[in-house]
Amino acid sequence: MVTGGRNRGRVGVIKNREKHKGSFETIHVQDATGHEFATRMGNVFTIGKGTKPWVSLPKGKGIKLSIIEEARKRLAAQASATA
């Protein structure tokens, strides 16, 4: 689970860890939909092992939609509300 930065609230599986001497370590994470993102080591908090979380996740399970996906979802909701 990511606890800070632009990816705050996202949940996924750690795929890779890059060590940079004298700088921040970078963690590459893949979410349940297959999207990969990177964040600093200090922003990552482990909540499980593998794909099994040790805590219950809220609705959405930490999946962050892209801007385009959010717009499509919003337009679909508006279309169904007016129909």
PDB file of N, CA and C in Angstrom:
ATOM      1  N   MET A   1       0.854  -1.169   0.000  1.00  0.00           N
ATOM      2  CA  MET A   1       0.000   0.000   0.000  1.00  0.00           C
ATOM      3  C   MET A   1       0.897   1.228   0.000  1.00  0.00           C
ATOM      4  N   VAL A   2       0.521   2.216  -0.811  1.00  0.00           N
ATOM      5  CA  VAL A   2       1.294   3.447  -0.897  1.00  0.00           C
ATOM      6  C   VAL A   2       0.677   4.472   0.043  1.00  0.00           C
ATOM      7  N   THR A   3       1.504   5.065   0.909  1.00  0.00           N
ATOM      8  CA  THR A   3       1.004   5.979   1.937  1.00  0.00           C
ATOM      9  C   THR A   3       1.320   7.438   1.659  1.00  0.00           C
ATOM     10  N   GLY A   4       2.002   7.739   0.579  1.00  0.00           N
ATOM     11  CA  GLY A   4       2.329   9.130   0.293  1.00  0.00           C
ATOM     12  C   GLY A   4       2.607   9.344  -1.180  1.00  0.00           C
ATOM     13  N   GLY A   5       2.700  10.604  -1.555  1.00  0.00           N
ATOM     14  CA  GLY A   5       2.997  10.937  -2.938  1.00  0.00           C
ATOM     15  C   GLY A   5       1.759  10.900  -3.813  1.00  0.00           C
ATOM     16  N   ARG A   6       1.984  10.955  -5.108  1.00  0.00           N
ATOM     17  CA  ARG A   6       0.897  10.992  -6.079  1.00  0.00           C
ATOM     18  C   ARG A   6       0.093   9.696  -6.111  1.00  0.00           C
ATOM     19  N   ASN A   7       0.707   8.594  -5.741  1.00  0.00           N
ATOM     20  CA  ASN A   7       0.046   7.282  -5.782  1.00  0.00           C
ATOM     21  C   ASN A   7      -0.570   6.880  -4.451  1.00  0.00           C
ATOM     22  N   ARG A   8      -0.781   7.826  -3.555  1.00  0.00           N
ATOM     23  CA  ARG A   8      -1.327   7.545  -2.220  1.00  0.00           C
ATOM     24  C   ARG A   8      -2.637   6.764  -2.323  1.00  0.00           C
ATOM     25  N   GLY A   9      -2.740   5.705  -1.519  1.00  0.00           N
ATOM     26  CA  GLY A   9      -3.960   4.910  -1.473  1.00  0.00           C
ATOM     27  C   GLY A   9      -3.981   3.737  -2.431  1.00  0.00           C
ATOM     28  N   ARG A  10      -3.032   3.656  -3.327  1.00  0.00           N
ATOM     29  CA  ARG A  10      -2.998   2.538  -4.268  1.00  0.00           C
ATOM     30  C   ARG A  10      -2.441   1.295  -3.588  1.00  0.00           C
ATOM     31  N   VAL A  11      -2.930   0.138  -4.025  1.00  0.00           N
ATOM     32  CA  VAL A  11      -2.515  -1.144  -3.458  1.00  0.00           C
ATOM     33  C   VAL A  11      -2.029  -2.029  -4.591  1.00  0.00           C
ATOM     34  N   GLY A  12      -0.961  -2.760  -4.365  1.00  0.00           N
ATOM     35  CA  GLY A  12      -0.451  -3.658  -5.392  1.00  0.00           C
ATOM     36  C   GLY A  12       0.635  -4.564  -4.846  1.00  0.00           C
ATOM     37  N   VAL A  13       1.296  -5.258  -5.764  1.00  0.00           N
ATOM     38  CA  VAL A  13       2.351  -6.208  -5.435  1.00  0.00           C
ATOM     39  C   VAL A  13       3.692  -5.589  -5.836  1.00  0.00           C
ATOM     40  N   ILE A  14       4.666  -5.651  -4.940  1.00  0.00           N
ATOM     41  CA  ILE A  14       5.996  -5.109  -5.232  1.00  0.00           C
ATOM     42  C   ILE A  14       6.664  -5.999  -6.277  1.00  0.00           C
ATOM     43  N   LYS A  15       7.093  -5.392  -7.379  1.00  0.00           N
ATOM     44  CA  LYS A  15       7.734  -6.131  -8.464  1.00  0.00           C
ATOM     45  C   LYS A  15       9.243  -5.961  -8.472  1.00  0.00           C
ATOM     46  N   ASN A  16       9.728  -4.764  -8.130  1.00  0.00           N
ATOM     47  CA  ASN A  16      11.152  -4.493  -8.231  1.00  0.00           C
ATOM     48  C   ASN A  16      11.547  -3.415  -7.233  1.00  0.00           C
ATOM     49  N   ARG A  17      12.801  -3.462  -6.810  1.00  0.00           N
ATOM     50  CA  ARG A  17      13.337  -2.449  -5.895  1.00  0.00           C
ATOM     51  C   ARG A  17      14.663  -1.962  -6.460  1.00  0.00           C
ATOM     52  N   GLU A  18      14.762  -0.658  -6.694  1.00  0.00           N
ATOM     53  CA  GLU A  18      15.993  -0.070  -7.213  1.00  0.00           C
ATOM     54  C   GLU A  18      16.704   0.664  -6.090  1.00  0.00           C
ATOM     55  N   LYS A  19      17.958   0.312  -5.871  1.00  0.00           N
ATOM     56  CA  LYS A  19      18.753   0.991  -4.847  1.00  0.00           C
ATOM     57  C   LYS A  19      19.618   2.043  -5.531  1.00  0.00           C
ATOM     58  N   HIS A  20      19.568   3.266  -5.014  1.00  0.00           N
ATOM     59  CA  HIS A  20      20.372   4.361  -5.538  1.00  0.00           C
ATOM     60  C   HIS A  20      21.207   4.919  -4.391  1.00  0.00           C
ATOM     61  N   LYS A  21      22.501   4.806  -4.484  1.00  0.00           N
ATOM     62  CA  LYS A  21      23.376   5.294  -3.412  1.00  0.00           C
ATOM     63  C   LYS A  21      23.269   6.808  -3.307  1.00  0.00           C
ATOM     64  N   GLY A  22      23.054   7.289  -2.091  1.00  0.00           N
ATOM     65  CA  GLY A  22      22.969   8.720  -1.851  1.00  0.00           C
ATOM     66  C   GLY A  22      21.663   9.348  -2.278  1.00  0.00           C
ATOM     67  N   SER A  23      20.679   8.538  -2.634  1.00  0.00           N
ATOM     68  CA  SER A  23      19.383   9.052  -3.077  1.00  0.00           C
ATOM     69  C   SER A  23      18.283   8.125  -2.560  1.00  0.00           C
ATOM     70  N   PHE A  24      17.077   8.359  -3.027  1.00  0.00           N
ATOM     71  CA  PHE A  24      15.937   7.559  -2.595  1.00  0.00           C
ATOM     72  C   PHE A  24      15.908   6.214  -3.309  1.00  0.00           C
ATOM     73  N   GLU A  25      15.466   5.188  -2.599  1.00  0.00           N
ATOM     74  CA  GLU A  25      15.241   3.891  -3.230  1.00  0.00           C
ATOM     75  C   GLU A  25      13.876   3.922  -3.898  1.00  0.00           C
ATOM     76  N   THR A  26      13.774   3.327  -5.075  1.00  0.00           N
ATOM     77  CA  THR A  26      12.533   3.317  -5.836  1.00  0.00           C
ATOM     78  C   THR A  26      11.935   1.919  -5.819  1.00  0.00           C
ATOM     79  N   ILE A  27      10.634   1.851  -5.560  1.00  0.00           N
ATOM     80  CA  ILE A  27       9.900   0.589  -5.553  1.00  0.00           C
ATOM     81  C   ILE A  27       8.920   0.599  -6.722  1.00  0.00           C
ATOM     82  N   HIS A  28       8.939  -0.464  -7.528  1.00  0.00           N
ATOM     83  CA  HIS A  28       7.989  -0.614  -8.625  1.00  0.00           C
ATOM     84  C   HIS A  28       6.877  -1.549  -8.157  1.00  0.00           C
ATOM     85  N   VAL A  29       5.626  -1.109  -8.325  1.00  0.00           N
ATOM     86  CA  VAL A  29       4.460  -1.840  -7.828  1.00  0.00           C
ATOM     87  C   VAL A  29       3.493  -2.076  -8.983  1.00  0.00           C
ATOM     88  N   GLN A  30       2.834  -3.226  -8.988  1.00  0.00           N
ATOM     89  CA  GLN A  30       1.821  -3.545  -9.995  1.00  0.00           C
ATOM     90  C   GLN A  30       0.502  -3.778  -9.278  1.00  0.00           C
ATOM     91  N   ASP A  31      -0.562  -3.062  -9.728  1.00  0.00           N
ATOM     92  CA  ASP A  31      -1.863  -3.224  -9.078  1.00  0.00           C
ATOM     93  C   ASP A  31      -2.632  -4.384  -9.702  1.00  0.00           C
ATOM     94  N   ALA A  32      -3.826  -4.648  -9.205  1.00  0.00           N
ATOM     95  CA  ALA A  32      -4.620  -5.806  -9.636  1.00  0.00           C
ATOM     96  C   ALA A  32      -5.050  -5.724 -11.097  1.00  0.00           C
ATOM     97  N   THR A  33      -5.120  -4.517 -11.668  1.00  0.00           N
ATOM     98  CA  THR A  33      -5.516  -4.373 -13.071  1.00  0.00           C
ATOM     99  C   THR A  33      -4.334  -4.479 -14.018  1.00  0.00           C
ATOM    100  N   GLY A  34      -3.113  -4.597 -13.477  1.00  0.00           N
ATOM    101  CA  GLY A  34      -1.928  -4.747 -14.305  1.00  0.00           C
ATOM    102  C   GLY A  34      -1.150  -3.464 -14.531  1.00  0.00           C
ATOM    103  N   HIS A  35      -1.657  -2.336 -14.038  1.00  0.00           N
ATOM    104  CA  HIS A  35      -0.939  -1.075 -14.191  1.00  0.00           C
ATOM    105  C   HIS A  35       0.258  -1.051 -13.247  1.00  0.00           C
ATOM    106  N   GLU A  36       1.406  -0.631 -13.777  1.00  0.00           N
ATOM    107  CA  GLU A  36       2.607  -0.522 -12.953  1.00  0.00           C
ATOM    108  C   GLU A  36       2.884   0.932 -12.644  1.00  0.00           C
ATOM    109  N   PHE A  37       3.386   1.185 -11.438  1.00  0.00           N
ATOM    110  CA  PHE A  37       3.769   2.531 -11.039  1.00  0.00           C
ATOM    111  C   PHE A  37       4.955   2.427 -10.099  1.00  0.00           C
ATOM    112  N   ALA A  38       5.654   3.544  -9.927  1.00  0.00           N
ATOM    113  CA  ALA A  38       6.841   3.568  -9.078  1.00  0.00           C
ATOM    114  C   ALA A  38       6.680   4.635  -8.009  1.00  0.00           C
ATOM    115  N   THR A  39       7.264   4.387  -6.848  1.00  0.00           N
ATOM    116  CA  THR A  39       7.217   5.338  -5.749  1.00  0.00           C
ATOM    117  C   THR A  39       8.458   5.160  -4.883  1.00  0.00           C
ATOM    118  N   ARG A  40       8.669   6.076  -3.975  1.00  0.00           N
ATOM    119  CA  ARG A  40       9.812   5.996  -3.076  1.00  0.00           C
ATOM    120  C   ARG A  40       9.575   4.933  -2.003  1.00  0.00           C
ATOM    121  N   MET A  41      10.673   4.367  -1.528  1.00  0.00           N
ATOM    122  CA  MET A  41      10.614   3.317  -0.500  1.00  0.00           C
ATOM    123  C   MET A  41       9.882   3.797   0.753  1.00  0.00           C
ATOM    124  N   GLY A  42      10.072   5.043   1.146  1.00  0.00           N
ATOM    125  CA  GLY A  42       9.437   5.572   2.348  1.00  0.00           C
ATOM    126  C   GLY A  42       7.933   5.694   2.238  1.00  0.00           C
ATOM    127  N   ASN A  43       7.392   5.646   1.014  1.00  0.00           N
ATOM    128  CA  ASN A  43       5.951   5.763   0.801  1.00  0.00           C
ATOM    129  C   ASN A  43       5.240   4.415   0.768  1.00  0.00           C
ATOM    130  N   VAL A  44       5.988   3.309   0.898  1.00  0.00           N
ATOM    131  CA  VAL A  44       5.396   1.969   0.788  1.00  0.00           C
ATOM    132  C   VAL A  44       5.220   1.365   2.178  1.00  0.00           C
ATOM    133  N   PHE A  45       4.030   0.799   2.420  1.00  0.00           N
ATOM    134  CA  PHE A  45       3.714   0.128   3.676  1.00  0.00           C
ATOM    135  C   PHE A  45       3.171  -1.252   3.329  1.00  0.00           C
ATOM    136  N   THR A  46       3.798  -2.301   3.817  1.00  0.00           N
ATOM    137  CA  THR A  46       3.392  -3.670   3.497  1.00  0.00           C
ATOM    138  C   THR A  46       2.158  -4.056   4.308  1.00  0.00           C
ATOM    139  N   ILE A  47       1.117  -4.544   3.606  1.00  0.00           N
ATOM    140  CA  ILE A  47      -0.122  -4.942   4.282  1.00  0.00           C
ATOM    141  C   ILE A  47      -0.474  -6.404   4.035  1.00  0.00           C
ATOM    142  N   GLY A  48       0.453  -7.172   3.451  1.00  0.00           N
ATOM    143  CA  GLY A  48       0.166  -8.572   3.187  1.00  0.00           C
ATOM    144  C   GLY A  48       1.361  -9.260   2.565  1.00  0.00           C
ATOM    145  N   LYS A  49       1.116 -10.480   2.091  1.00  0.00           N
ATOM    146  CA  LYS A  49       2.170 -11.255   1.454  1.00  0.00           C
ATOM    147  C   LYS A  49       1.644 -11.751   0.118  1.00  0.00           C
ATOM    148  N   GLY A  50       2.383 -11.482  -0.955  1.00  0.00           N
ATOM    149  CA  GLY A  50       1.923 -11.854  -2.284  1.00  0.00           C
ATOM    150  C   GLY A  50       0.697 -11.039  -2.652  1.00  0.00           C
ATOM    151  N   THR A  51      -0.346 -11.712  -3.109  1.00  0.00           N
ATOM    152  CA  THR A  51      -1.580 -11.015  -3.478  1.00  0.00           C
ATOM    153  C   THR A  51      -2.628 -11.084  -2.376  1.00  0.00           C
ATOM    154  N   LYS A  52      -2.287 -11.671  -1.224  1.00  0.00           N
ATOM    155  CA  LYS A  52      -3.236 -11.815  -0.115  1.00  0.00           C
ATOM    156  C   LYS A  52      -2.989 -10.728   0.934  1.00  0.00           C
ATOM    157  N   PRO A  53      -3.912  -9.775   1.102  1.00  0.00           N
ATOM    158  CA  PRO A  53      -3.733  -8.756   2.147  1.00  0.00           C
ATOM    159  C   PRO A  53      -4.057  -9.326   3.526  1.00  0.00           C
ATOM    160  N   TRP A  54      -3.363  -8.826   4.547  1.00  0.00           N
ATOM    161  CA  TRP A  54      -3.621  -9.228   5.932  1.00  0.00           C
ATOM    162  C   TRP A  54      -4.699  -8.366   6.559  1.00  0.00           C
ATOM    163  N   VAL A  55      -5.124  -7.338   5.870  1.00  0.00           N
ATOM    164  CA  VAL A  55      -6.177  -6.444   6.356  1.00  0.00           C
ATOM    165  C   VAL A  55      -7.289  -6.417   5.315  1.00  0.00           C
ATOM    166  N   SER A  56      -8.492  -6.046   5.733  1.00  0.00           N
ATOM    167  CA  SER A  56      -9.585  -5.940   4.767  1.00  0.00           C
ATOM    168  C   SER A  56      -9.470  -4.598   4.046  1.00  0.00           C
ATOM    169  N   LEU A  57      -9.642  -4.633   2.735  1.00  0.00           N
ATOM    170  CA  LEU A  57      -9.527  -3.432   1.913  1.00  0.00           C
ATOM    171  C   LEU A  57     -10.908  -2.848   1.642  1.00  0.00           C
ATOM    172  N   PRO A  58     -11.007  -1.533   1.487  1.00  0.00           N
ATOM    173  CA  PRO A  58     -12.297  -0.911   1.198  1.00  0.00           C
ATOM    174  C   PRO A  58     -12.752  -1.220  -0.227  1.00  0.00           C
ATOM    175  N   LYS A  59     -13.977  -0.794  -0.533  1.00  0.00           N
ATOM    176  CA  LYS A  59     -14.519  -0.988  -1.877  1.00  0.00           C
ATOM    177  C   LYS A  59     -13.567  -0.355  -2.887  1.00  0.00           C
ATOM    178  N   GLY A  60     -13.255  -1.037  -3.937  1.00  0.00           N
ATOM    179  CA  GLY A  60     -12.311  -0.546  -4.920  1.00  0.00           C
ATOM    180  C   GLY A  60     -10.938  -1.181  -4.769  1.00  0.00           C
ATOM    181  N   LYS A  61     -10.648  -1.699  -3.605  1.00  0.00           N
ATOM    182  CA  LYS A  61      -9.430  -2.454  -3.303  1.00  0.00           C
ATOM    183  C   LYS A  61      -8.136  -1.728  -3.681  1.00  0.00           C
ATOM    184  N   GLY A  62      -8.123  -0.395  -3.565  1.00  0.00           N
ATOM    185  CA  GLY A  62      -6.908   0.368  -3.816  1.00  0.00           C
ATOM    186  C   GLY A  62      -6.571   0.560  -5.274  1.00  0.00           C
ATOM    187  N   ILE A  63      -7.548   0.363  -6.154  1.00  0.00           N
ATOM    188  CA  ILE A  63      -7.336   0.559  -7.583  1.00  0.00           C
ATOM    189  C   ILE A  63      -7.631   2.014  -7.914  1.00  0.00           C
ATOM    190  N   LYS A  64      -6.668   2.699  -8.512  1.00  0.00           N
ATOM    191  CA  LYS A  64      -6.842   4.092  -8.897  1.00  0.00           C
ATOM    192  C   LYS A  64      -7.060   4.141 -10.404  1.00  0.00           C
ATOM    193  N   LEU A  65      -8.173   4.729 -10.820  1.00  0.00           N
ATOM    194  CA  LEU A  65      -8.482   4.828 -12.237  1.00  0.00           C
ATOM    195  C   LEU A  65      -7.664   5.937 -12.877  1.00  0.00           C
ATOM    196  N   SER A  66      -7.379   5.785 -14.177  1.00  0.00           N
ATOM    197  CA  SER A  66      -6.699   6.855 -14.899  1.00  0.00           C
ATOM    198  C   SER A  66      -7.695   7.985 -15.144  1.00  0.00           C
ATOM    199  N   ILE A  67      -7.223   9.120 -15.581  1.00  0.00           N
ATOM    200  CA  ILE A  67      -8.088  10.271 -15.830  1.00  0.00           C
ATOM    201  C   ILE A  67      -9.142   9.927 -16.878  1.00  0.00           C
ATOM    202  N   ILE A  68      -8.753   9.214 -17.912  1.00  0.00           N
ATOM    203  CA  ILE A  68      -9.686   8.835 -18.981  1.00  0.00           C
ATOM    204  C   ILE A  68     -10.738   7.869 -18.448  1.00  0.00           C
ATOM    205  N   GLU A  69     -10.323   6.890 -17.639  1.00  0.00           N
ATOM    206  CA  GLU A  69     -11.270   5.932 -17.069  1.00  0.00           C
ATOM    207  C   GLU A  69     -12.255   6.626 -16.134  1.00  0.00           C
ATOM    208  N   GLU A  70     -11.774   7.601 -15.348  1.00  0.00           N
ATOM    209  CA  GLU A  70     -12.668   8.357 -14.465  1.00  0.00           C
ATOM    210  C   GLU A  70     -13.691   9.146 -15.268  1.00  0.00           C
ATOM    211  N   ALA A  71     -13.256   9.766 -16.366  1.00  0.00           N
ATOM    212  CA  ALA A  71     -14.160  10.550 -17.209  1.00  0.00           C
ATOM    213  C   ALA A  71     -15.222   9.650 -17.837  1.00  0.00           C
ATOM    214  N   ARG A  72     -14.817   8.488 -18.327  1.00  0.00           N
ATOM    215  CA  ARG A  72     -15.783   7.553 -18.926  1.00  0.00           C
ATOM    216  C   ARG A  72     -16.806   7.081 -17.896  1.00  0.00           C
ATOM    217  N   LYS A  73     -16.338   6.798 -16.687  1.00  0.00           N
ATOM    218  CA  LYS A  73     -17.238   6.356 -15.617  1.00  0.00           C
ATOM    219  C   LYS A  73     -18.234   7.457 -15.264  1.00  0.00           C
ATOM    220  N   ARG A  74     -17.749   8.702 -15.169  1.00  0.00           N
ATOM    221  CA  ARG A  74     -18.604   9.835 -14.844  1.00  0.00           C
ATOM    222  C   ARG A  74     -19.644  10.067 -15.948  1.00  0.00           C
ATOM    223  N   LEU A  75     -19.231   9.983 -17.225  1.00  0.00           N
ATOM    224  CA  LEU A  75     -20.162  10.168 -18.339  1.00  0.00           C
ATOM    225  C   LEU A  75     -21.209   9.059 -18.380  1.00  0.00           C
ATOM    226  N   ALA A  76     -20.800   7.829 -18.088  1.00  0.00           N
ATOM    227  CA  ALA A  76     -21.746   6.714 -18.064  1.00  0.00           C
ATOM    228  C   ALA A  76     -22.766   6.902 -16.947  1.00  0.00           C
ATOM    229  N   ALA A  77     -22.318   7.404 -15.794  1.00  0.00           N
ATOM    230  CA  ALA A  77     -23.234   7.646 -14.680  1.00  0.00           C
ATOM    231  C   ALA A  77     -24.219   8.756 -15.022  1.00  0.00           C
ATOM    232  N   GLN A  78     -23.755   9.799 -15.706  1.00  0.00           N
ATOM    233  CA  GLN A  78     -24.642  10.893 -16.109  1.00  0.00           C
ATOM    234  C   GLN A  78     -25.653  10.418 -17.141  1.00  0.00           C
ATOM    235  N   ALA A  79     -25.201   9.583 -18.077  1.00  0.00           N
ATOM    236  CA  ALA A  79     -26.096   9.075 -19.113  1.00  0.00           C
ATOM    237  C   ALA A  79     -27.177   8.186 -18.511  1.00  0.00           C
ATOM    238  N   SER A  80     -26.821   7.362 -17.535  1.00  0.00           N
ATOM    239  CA  SER A  80     -27.815   6.482 -16.920  1.00  0.00           C
ATOM    240  C   SER A  80     -28.768   7.273 -16.026  1.00  0.00           C
ATOM    241  N   ALA A  81     -28.305   8.384 -15.456  1.00  0.00           N
ATOM    242  CA  ALA A  81     -29.162   9.208 -14.601  1.00  0.00           C
ATOM    243  C   ALA A  81     -30.192   9.978 -15.419  1.00  0.00           C
ATOM    244  N   THR A  82     -29.833  10.379 -16.632  1.00  0.00           N
ATOM    245  CA  THR A  82     -30.758  11.136 -17.478  1.00  0.00           C
ATOM    246  C   THR A  82     -31.690  10.215 -18.252  1.00  0.00           C
ATOM    247  N   ALA A  83     -31.331   8.968 -18.408  1.00  0.00           N
ATOM    248  CA  ALA A  83     -32.164   8.036 -19.186  1.00  0.00           C
ATOM    249  C   ALA A  83     -33.302   7.476 -18.377  1.00  0.00           C
TER     250      ALA A  83
END
